[in-house]
Amino acid sequence: MKEWILILMGLLGTLGFSLLFHVTGRKLIAIALGGAASTAIYLLILNLTDQKAAALLVSTAAIGILAEIFARIYKAPVISFLVPMLVPLIPGSDLYYTTSFLIRGQSTLFAQRAESLLIQAGAIAFGIILVSCVTHIRKKE
């Protein structure tokens, strides 16, 4: 039950972020469903591996592929789909706690959280770059 609530929140968060940037119509629905998909894929991989970075990498790559498909269907830039669909994957709590430990002067806890946060951010970036590179290579063929 908890997973369905998280997936619904992923959909609603993506929907709200898209509305903030004046996305309308069929694109809005596609992006919102993509946000739900990003959350669902993340939770599935996290349950299988119990590693946040792996779950973020796989879900980001999957959403990157979906964004490329949507961009071609709707004849719009990939980034207009990719960024909103990745919003549910942002490691907000880890960022919060990392900053909190830094401000409180708890350097050991800060270092542990910062390392984890950088690995997660790297996984997201690598997933985006991987799909982008493969797509560009395939276009040249």
Tab-separated table of N, CA and C in Angstrom:
chain	number	residue	atom	x	y	z
A	1	MET	N	0.819	-1.200	0.000
A	1	MET	CA	0.000	0.000	0.000
A	1	MET	C	0.860	1.261	0.000
A	2	LYS	N	1.916	1.245	0.782
A	2	LYS	CA	2.788	2.415	0.876
A	2	LYS	C	3.378	2.769	-0.496
A	3	GLU	N	3.714	1.750	-1.310
A	3	GLU	CA	4.303	1.993	-2.622
A	3	GLU	C	3.343	2.744	-3.536
A	4	TRP	N	2.056	2.402	-3.462
A	4	TRP	CA	1.071	3.080	-4.307
A	4	TRP	C	0.947	4.555	-3.935
A	5	ILE	N	1.055	4.830	-2.666
A	5	ILE	CA	0.999	6.231	-2.221
A	5	ILE	C	2.223	6.984	-2.748
A	6	LEU	N	3.393	6.358	-2.684
A	6	LEU	CA	4.605	7.002	-3.196
A	6	LEU	C	4.524	7.232	-4.700
A	7	ILE	N	3.983	6.262	-5.423
A	7	ILE	CA	3.826	6.412	-6.875
A	7	ILE	C	2.842	7.538	-7.187
A	8	LEU	N	1.744	7.593	-6.447
A	8	LEU	CA	0.770	8.678	-6.629
A	8	LEU	C	1.406	10.031	-6.323
A	9	MET	N	2.220	10.100	-5.275
A	9	MET	CA	2.902	11.355	-4.941
A	9	MET	C	3.912	11.739	-6.028
A	10	GLY	N	4.560	10.727	-6.626
A	10	GLY	CA	5.455	10.993	-7.751
A	10	GLY	C	4.696	11.604	-8.913
A	11	LEU	N	3.510	11.067	-9.187
A	11	LEU	CA	2.671	11.608	-10.253
A	11	LEU	C	2.253	13.037	-9.946
A	12	LEU	N	1.767	13.267	-8.722
A	12	LEU	CA	1.296	14.600	-8.347
A	12	LEU	C	2.433	15.623	-8.278
A	13	GLY	N	3.584	15.209	-7.781
A	13	GLY	CA	4.728	16.116	-7.738
A	13	GLY	C	5.181	16.521	-9.128
A	14	THR	N	5.201	15.559	-10.023
A	14	THR	CA	5.577	15.843	-11.409
A	14	THR	C	4.534	16.735	-12.067
A	15	LEU	N	3.282	16.459	-11.788
A	15	LEU	CA	2.191	17.263	-12.330
A	15	LEU	C	2.320	18.718	-11.877
A	16	GLY	N	2.544	18.911	-10.583
A	16	GLY	CA	2.697	20.266	-10.053
A	16	GLY	C	3.898	20.988	-10.631
A	17	PHE	N	5.011	20.283	-10.758
A	17	PHE	CA	6.209	20.888	-11.323
A	17	PHE	C	5.966	21.283	-12.773
A	18	SER	N	5.256	20.439	-13.519
A	18	SER	CA	4.955	20.731	-14.919
A	18	SER	C	4.023	21.933	-15.054
A	19	LEU	N	3.038	22.014	-14.174
A	19	LEU	CA	2.125	23.160	-14.210
A	19	LEU	C	2.855	24.464	-13.910
A	20	LEU	N	3.851	24.380	-13.035
A	20	LEU	CA	4.654	25.557	-12.709
A	20	LEU	C	5.320	26.139	-13.962
A	21	PHE	N	5.655	25.251	-14.902
A	21	PHE	CA	6.311	25.679	-16.141
A	21	PHE	C	5.347	25.712	-17.328
A	22	HIS	N	4.062	25.819	-17.032
A	22	HIS	CA	3.009	26.028	-18.028
A	22	HIS	C	2.922	24.928	-19.085
A	23	VAL	N	3.154	23.698	-18.699
A	23	VAL	CA	2.947	22.575	-19.604
A	23	VAL	C	1.450	22.294	-19.612
A	24	THR	N	0.897	22.057	-20.799
A	24	THR	CA	-0.544	21.834	-20.906
A	24	THR	C	-0.845	20.637	-21.798
A	25	GLY	N	-2.099	20.237	-21.775
A	25	GLY	CA	-2.618	19.246	-22.703
A	25	GLY	C	-2.059	17.848	-22.520
A	26	ARG	N	-1.877	17.190	-23.665
A	26	ARG	CA	-1.414	15.804	-23.664
A	26	ARG	C	-0.008	15.667	-23.110
A	27	LYS	N	0.820	16.678	-23.290
A	27	LYS	CA	2.177	16.633	-22.731
A	27	LYS	C	2.131	16.539	-21.207
A	28	LEU	N	1.206	17.267	-20.611
A	28	LEU	CA	1.072	17.271	-19.153
A	28	LEU	C	0.734	15.874	-18.638
A	29	ILE	N	-0.175	15.205	-19.306
A	29	ILE	CA	-0.562	13.845	-18.903
A	29	ILE	C	0.609	12.887	-19.075
A	30	ALA	N	1.304	12.999	-20.205
A	30	ALA	CA	2.451	12.117	-20.467
A	30	ALA	C	3.547	12.319	-19.423
A	31	ILE	N	3.839	13.563	-19.115
A	31	ILE	CA	4.886	13.858	-18.133
A	31	ILE	C	4.489	13.362	-16.749
A	32	ALA	N	3.224	13.571	-16.363
A	32	ALA	CA	2.761	13.119	-15.052
A	32	ALA	C	2.854	11.596	-14.941
A	33	LEU	N	2.453	10.887	-15.993
A	33	LEU	CA	2.570	9.424	-15.982
A	33	LEU	C	4.033	8.995	-15.965
A	34	GLY	N	4.891	9.763	-16.629
A	34	GLY	CA	6.327	9.487	-16.587
A	34	GLY	C	6.894	9.660	-15.186
A	35	GLY	N	6.404	10.652	-14.449
A	35	GLY	CA	6.831	10.844	-13.067
A	35	GLY	C	6.413	9.682	-12.185
A	36	ALA	N	5.210	9.184	-12.420
A	36	ALA	CA	4.752	8.002	-11.677
A	36	ALA	C	5.607	6.789	-12.049
A	37	ALA	N	5.924	6.670	-13.329
A	37	ALA	CA	6.763	5.556	-13.786
A	37	ALA	C	8.158	5.633	-13.176
A	38	SER	N	8.720	6.836	-13.087
A	38	SER	CA	10.056	6.968	-12.509
A	38	SER	C	10.059	6.505	-11.053
A	39	THR	N	9.014	6.858	-10.321
A	39	THR	CA	8.905	6.429	-8.928
A	39	THR	C	8.719	4.921	-8.830
A	40	ALA	N	7.871	4.366	-9.681
A	40	ALA	CA	7.604	2.925	-9.657
A	40	ALA	C	8.862	2.123	-9.982
A	41	ILE	N	9.596	2.545	-10.991
A	41	ILE	CA	10.826	1.840	-11.369
A	41	ILE	C	11.853	1.940	-10.245
A	42	TYR	N	11.982	3.123	-9.671
A	42	TYR	CA	12.916	3.318	-8.560
A	42	TYR	C	12.583	2.379	-7.404
A	43	LEU	N	11.308	2.321	-7.024
A	43	LEU	CA	10.897	1.471	-5.901
A	43	LEU	C	11.099	-0.013	-6.210
A	44	LEU	N	10.834	-0.407	-7.446
A	44	LEU	CA	11.022	-1.800	-7.842
A	44	LEU	C	12.486	-2.208	-7.726
A	45	ILE	N	13.372	-1.392	-8.297
A	45	ILE	CA	14.808	-1.706	-8.258
A	45	ILE	C	15.339	-1.613	-6.834
A	46	LEU	N	14.848	-0.652	-6.066
A	46	LEU	CA	15.283	-0.518	-4.677
A	46	LEU	C	14.888	-1.753	-3.860
A	47	ASN	N	13.712	-2.299	-4.116
A	47	ASN	CA	13.289	-3.517	-3.424
A	47	ASN	C	14.120	-4.724	-3.845
A	48	LEU	N	14.580	-4.749	-5.090
A	48	LEU	CA	15.380	-5.872	-5.581
A	48	LEU	C	16.829	-5.807	-5.110
A	49	THR	N	17.404	-4.608	-5.095
A	49	THR	CA	18.838	-4.484	-4.810
A	49	THR	C	19.149	-3.866	-3.453
A	50	ASP	N	18.237	-3.080	-2.919
A	50	ASP	CA	18.437	-2.350	-1.670
A	50	ASP	C	19.588	-1.350	-1.756
A	51	GLN	N	19.871	-0.851	-2.974
A	51	GLN	CA	20.910	0.158	-3.171
A	51	GLN	C	20.305	1.348	-3.915
A	52	LYS	N	20.326	2.504	-3.255
A	52	LYS	CA	19.730	3.701	-3.842
A	52	LYS	C	20.378	4.087	-5.168
A	53	ALA	N	21.699	4.033	-5.237
A	53	ALA	CA	22.391	4.460	-6.451
A	53	ALA	C	21.998	3.593	-7.645
A	54	ALA	N	21.911	2.292	-7.450
A	54	ALA	CA	21.518	1.393	-8.540
A	54	ALA	C	20.085	1.680	-8.976
A	55	ALA	N	19.204	1.889	-8.011
A	55	ALA	CA	17.810	2.186	-8.327
A	55	ALA	C	17.693	3.510	-9.076
A	56	LEU	N	18.472	4.505	-8.666
A	56	LEU	CA	18.454	5.793	-9.352
A	56	LEU	C	19.008	5.687	-10.767
A	57	LEU	N	20.075	4.931	-10.942
A	57	LEU	CA	20.672	4.759	-12.269
A	57	LEU	C	19.682	4.100	-13.226
A	58	VAL	N	19.093	3.000	-12.811
A	58	VAL	CA	18.171	2.275	-13.690
A	58	VAL	C	16.922	3.102	-13.977
A	59	SER	N	16.352	3.715	-12.959
A	59	SER	CA	15.141	4.499	-13.185
A	59	SER	C	15.421	5.742	-14.026
A	60	THR	N	16.569	6.358	-13.835
A	60	THR	CA	16.915	7.519	-14.648
A	60	THR	C	17.120	7.120	-16.106
A	61	ALA	N	17.793	6.007	-16.343
A	61	ALA	CA	17.987	5.541	-17.713
A	61	ALA	C	16.643	5.210	-18.365
A	62	ALA	N	15.763	4.558	-17.630
A	62	ALA	CA	14.445	4.219	-18.176
A	62	ALA	C	13.643	5.477	-18.505
A	63	ILE	N	13.688	6.451	-17.626
A	63	ILE	CA	12.959	7.699	-17.866
A	63	ILE	C	13.619	8.496	-18.991
A	64	GLY	N	14.929	8.385	-19.125
A	64	GLY	CA	15.613	9.028	-20.252
A	64	GLY	C	15.128	8.462	-21.577
A	65	ILE	N	14.970	7.159	-21.633
A	65	ILE	CA	14.450	6.521	-22.854
A	65	ILE	C	13.014	6.985	-23.106
A	66	LEU	N	12.208	7.016	-22.054
A	66	LEU	CA	10.824	7.472	-22.188
A	66	LEU	C	10.761	8.924	-22.651
A	67	ALA	N	11.635	9.760	-22.127
A	67	ALA	CA	11.675	11.172	-22.534
A	67	ALA	C	12.053	11.297	-24.010
A	68	GLU	N	12.987	10.471	-24.475
A	68	GLU	CA	13.364	10.484	-25.897
A	68	GLU	C	12.173	10.090	-26.776
A	69	ILE	N	11.426	9.086	-26.331
A	69	ILE	CA	10.241	8.645	-27.085
A	69	ILE	C	9.183	9.741	-27.108
A	70	PHE	N	8.892	10.311	-25.939
A	70	PHE	CA	7.902	11.391	-25.867
A	70	PHE	C	8.317	12.590	-26.718
A	71	ALA	N	9.599	12.903	-26.739
A	71	ALA	CA	10.082	14.050	-27.514
A	71	ALA	C	9.797	13.853	-28.999
A	72	ARG	N	9.927	12.636	-29.460
A	72	ARG	CA	9.647	12.373	-30.866
A	72	ARG	C	8.148	12.345	-31.150
A	73	ILE	N	7.375	11.808	-30.238
A	73	ILE	CA	5.924	11.755	-30.427
A	73	ILE	C	5.329	13.164	-30.437
A	74	TYR	N	5.731	13.986	-29.470
A	74	TYR	CA	5.153	15.317	-29.314
A	74	TYR	C	5.951	16.418	-30.016
A	75	LYS	N	7.033	16.024	-30.690
A	75	LYS	CA	7.884	16.982	-31.411
A	75	LYS	C	8.272	18.170	-30.525
A	76	ALA	N	8.886	17.827	-29.407
A	76	ALA	CA	9.306	18.823	-28.419
A	76	ALA	C	10.696	18.436	-27.923
A	77	PRO	N	11.415	19.349	-27.288
A	77	PRO	CA	12.751	19.017	-26.766
A	77	PRO	C	12.699	17.941	-25.685
A	78	VAL	N	13.699	17.086	-25.666
A	78	VAL	CA	13.788	16.002	-24.695
A	78	VAL	C	13.803	16.556	-23.279
A	79	ILE	N	14.499	17.638	-23.071
A	79	ILE	CA	14.658	18.183	-21.721
A	79	ILE	C	13.326	18.612	-21.118
A	80	SER	N	12.375	19.006	-21.959
A	80	SER	CA	11.069	19.420	-21.442
A	80	SER	C	10.295	18.241	-20.847
A	81	PHE	N	10.669	17.031	-21.216
A	81	PHE	CA	10.071	15.833	-20.627
A	81	PHE	C	10.954	15.263	-19.518
A	82	LEU	N	12.248	15.268	-19.752
A	82	LEU	CA	13.179	14.620	-18.835
A	82	LEU	C	13.221	15.273	-17.455
A	83	VAL	N	13.347	16.566	-17.408
A	83	VAL	CA	13.499	17.261	-16.125
A	83	VAL	C	12.289	17.061	-15.209
A	84	PRO	N	11.061	17.296	-15.684
A	84	PRO	CA	9.934	17.087	-14.764
A	84	PRO	C	9.776	15.632	-14.322
A	85	MET	N	10.064	14.680	-15.211
A	85	MET	CA	9.903	13.279	-14.847
A	85	MET	C	10.964	12.814	-13.853
A	86	LEU	N	12.068	13.536	-13.756
A	86	LEU	CA	13.116	13.183	-12.802
A	86	LEU	C	12.923	13.819	-11.420
A	87	VAL	N	11.999	14.740	-11.313
A	87	VAL	CA	11.783	15.435	-10.031
A	87	VAL	C	11.539	14.467	-8.869
A	88	PRO	N	10.723	13.399	-9.039
A	88	PRO	CA	10.528	12.501	-7.891
A	88	PRO	C	11.789	11.745	-7.459
A	89	LEU	N	12.800	11.714	-8.308
A	89	LEU	CA	14.020	10.974	-7.993
A	89	LEU	C	15.067	11.802	-7.257
A	90	ILE	N	14.831	13.083	-7.108
A	90	ILE	CA	15.797	13.938	-6.428
A	90	ILE	C	15.929	13.487	-4.972
A	91	PRO	N	17.154	13.211	-4.532
A	91	PRO	CA	17.340	12.724	-3.151
A	91	PRO	C	17.247	13.853	-2.128
A	92	GLY	N	16.040	14.341	-1.934
A	92	GLY	CA	15.813	15.508	-1.079
A	92	GLY	C	16.154	15.298	0.378
A	93	SER	N	15.772	14.160	0.937
A	93	SER	CA	16.046	13.941	2.360
A	93	SER	C	17.546	13.820	2.606
A	94	ASP	N	18.257	13.163	1.700
A	94	ASP	CA	19.714	13.063	1.865
A	94	ASP	C	20.376	14.438	1.762
A	95	LEU	N	19.877	15.264	0.870
A	95	LEU	CA	20.403	16.619	0.748
A	95	LEU	C	20.118	17.426	2.016
A	96	TYR	N	18.911	17.275	2.544
A	96	TYR	CA	18.545	17.974	3.772
A	96	TYR	C	19.461	17.570	4.927
A	97	TYR	N	19.609	16.265	5.139
A	97	TYR	CA	20.418	15.798	6.263
A	97	TYR	C	21.897	16.141	6.088
A	98	THR	N	22.387	16.091	4.858
A	98	THR	CA	23.778	16.479	4.612
A	98	THR	C	23.999	17.933	5.015
A	99	THR	N	23.102	18.793	4.573
A	99	THR	CA	23.201	20.217	4.914
A	99	THR	C	23.039	20.441	6.408
A	100	SER	N	22.123	19.723	7.014
A	100	SER	CA	21.889	19.851	8.453
A	100	SER	C	23.140	19.475	9.259
A	101	PHE	N	23.782	18.372	8.885
A	101	PHE	CA	24.992	17.954	9.590
A	101	PHE	C	26.127	18.959	9.380
A	102	LEU	N	26.192	19.539	8.201
A	102	LEU	CA	27.218	20.552	7.930
A	102	LEU	C	27.011	21.771	8.824
A	103	ILE	N	25.777	22.234	8.902
A	103	ILE	CA	25.477	23.428	9.695
A	103	ILE	C	25.714	23.182	11.182
A	104	ARG	N	25.387	21.984	11.652
A	104	ARG	CA	25.573	21.653	13.068
A	104	ARG	C	27.017	21.325	13.425
A	105	GLY	N	27.879	21.232	12.423
A	105	GLY	CA	29.282	20.945	12.688
A	105	GLY	C	29.576	19.478	12.954
A	106	GLN	N	28.685	18.597	12.580
A	106	GLN	CA	28.891	17.159	12.765
A	106	GLN	C	29.595	16.604	11.525
A	107	SER	N	30.916	16.777	11.503
A	107	SER	CA	31.685	16.505	10.291
A	107	SER	C	31.690	15.039	9.864
A	108	THR	N	31.684	14.114	10.802
A	108	THR	CA	31.690	12.692	10.442
A	108	THR	C	30.388	12.310	9.745
A	109	LEU	N	29.271	12.710	10.339
A	109	LEU	CA	27.970	12.418	9.733
A	109	LEU	C	27.807	13.164	8.411
A	110	PHE	N	28.315	14.404	8.361
A	110	PHE	CA	28.271	15.163	7.120
A	110	PHE	C	29.032	14.440	6.020
A	111	ALA	N	30.218	13.958	6.316
A	111	ALA	CA	31.037	13.277	5.311
A	111	ALA	C	30.349	12.011	4.797
A	112	GLN	N	29.737	11.255	5.710
A	112	GLN	CA	29.027	10.037	5.298
A	112	GLN	C	27.853	10.364	4.389
A	113	ARG	N	27.054	11.325	4.779
A	113	ARG	CA	25.892	11.712	3.967
A	113	ARG	C	26.309	12.347	2.651
A	114	ALA	N	27.365	13.161	2.676
A	114	ALA	CA	27.829	13.814	1.453
A	114	ALA	C	28.315	12.783	0.441
A	115	GLU	N	29.023	11.783	0.914
A	115	GLU	CA	29.488	10.728	0.010
A	115	GLU	C	28.306	10.013	-0.633
A	116	SER	N	27.333	9.657	0.169
A	116	SER	CA	26.139	8.989	-0.344
A	116	SER	C	25.391	9.874	-1.336
A	117	LEU	N	25.267	11.146	-1.003
A	117	LEU	CA	24.575	12.099	-1.867
A	117	LEU	C	25.291	12.263	-3.204
A	118	LEU	N	26.609	12.355	-3.180
A	118	LEU	CA	27.368	12.492	-4.423
A	118	LEU	C	27.262	11.244	-5.293
A	119	ILE	N	27.239	10.086	-4.683
A	119	ILE	CA	27.071	8.840	-5.444
A	119	ILE	C	25.688	8.816	-6.099
A	120	GLN	N	24.676	9.224	-5.359
A	120	GLN	CA	23.323	9.247	-5.914
A	120	GLN	C	23.193	10.261	-7.046
A	121	ALA	N	23.755	11.440	-6.859
A	121	ALA	CA	23.719	12.458	-7.912
A	121	ALA	C	24.479	11.975	-9.142
A	122	GLY	N	25.599	11.300	-8.922
A	122	GLY	CA	26.368	10.741	-10.029
A	122	GLY	C	25.590	9.677	-10.782
A	123	ALA	N	24.831	8.861	-10.061
A	123	ALA	CA	24.014	7.824	-10.705
A	123	ALA	C	22.949	8.459	-11.591
A	124	ILE	N	22.322	9.516	-11.115
A	124	ILE	CA	21.320	10.215	-11.918
A	124	ILE	C	21.973	10.816	-13.157
A	125	ALA	N	23.091	11.496	-12.972
A	125	ALA	CA	23.790	12.117	-14.103
A	125	ALA	C	24.251	11.067	-15.113
A	126	PHE	N	24.794	9.959	-14.622
A	126	PHE	CA	25.273	8.913	-15.517
A	126	PHE	C	24.124	8.297	-16.313
A	127	GLY	N	22.972	8.111	-15.683
A	127	GLY	CA	21.806	7.581	-16.392
A	127	GLY	C	21.371	8.496	-17.525
A	128	ILE	N	21.373	9.801	-17.273
A	128	ILE	CA	21.005	10.768	-18.302
A	128	ILE	C	22.023	10.755	-19.437
A	129	ILE	N	23.301	10.786	-19.089
A	129	ILE	CA	24.364	10.817	-20.093
A	129	ILE	C	24.367	9.547	-20.927
A	130	LEU	N	24.177	8.411	-20.282
A	130	LEU	CA	24.171	7.128	-20.980
A	130	LEU	C	23.100	7.091	-22.069
A	131	VAL	N	21.877	7.446	-21.712
A	131	VAL	CA	20.786	7.430	-22.688
A	131	VAL	C	21.017	8.465	-23.779
A	132	SER	N	21.489	9.637	-23.412
A	132	SER	CA	21.748	10.683	-24.393
A	132	SER	C	22.810	10.255	-25.396
A	133	CYS	N	23.884	9.663	-24.914
A	133	CYS	CA	24.960	9.219	-25.810
A	133	CYS	C	24.490	8.110	-26.747
A	134	VAL	N	23.785	7.151	-26.204
A	134	VAL	CA	23.278	6.053	-27.046
A	134	VAL	C	22.331	6.592	-28.106
A	135	THR	N	21.483	7.520	-27.728
A	135	THR	CA	20.547	8.118	-28.677
A	135	THR	C	21.270	8.861	-29.788
A	136	HIS	N	22.282	9.633	-29.436
A	136	HIS	CA	23.042	10.386	-30.440
A	136	HIS	C	23.833	9.463	-31.351
A	137	ILE	N	24.359	8.395	-30.822
A	137	ILE	CA	25.093	7.411	-31.648
A	137	ILE	C	24.129	6.756	-32.628
A	138	ARG	N	22.944	6.401	-32.151
A	138	ARG	CA	21.960	5.761	-33.031
A	138	ARG	C	21.477	6.707	-34.121
A	139	LYS	N	21.395	8.001	-33.848
A	139	LYS	CA	20.973	8.985	-34.858
A	139	LYS	C	21.982	9.070	-35.986
A	140	LYS	N	23.261	8.915	-35.663
A	140	LYS	CA	24.308	9.046	-36.662
A	140	LYS	C	24.388	7.843	-37.587
A	141	GLU	N	23.835	6.698	-37.182
A	141	GLU	CA	23.906	5.488	-38.003
A	141	GLU	C	22.989	5.541	-39.191
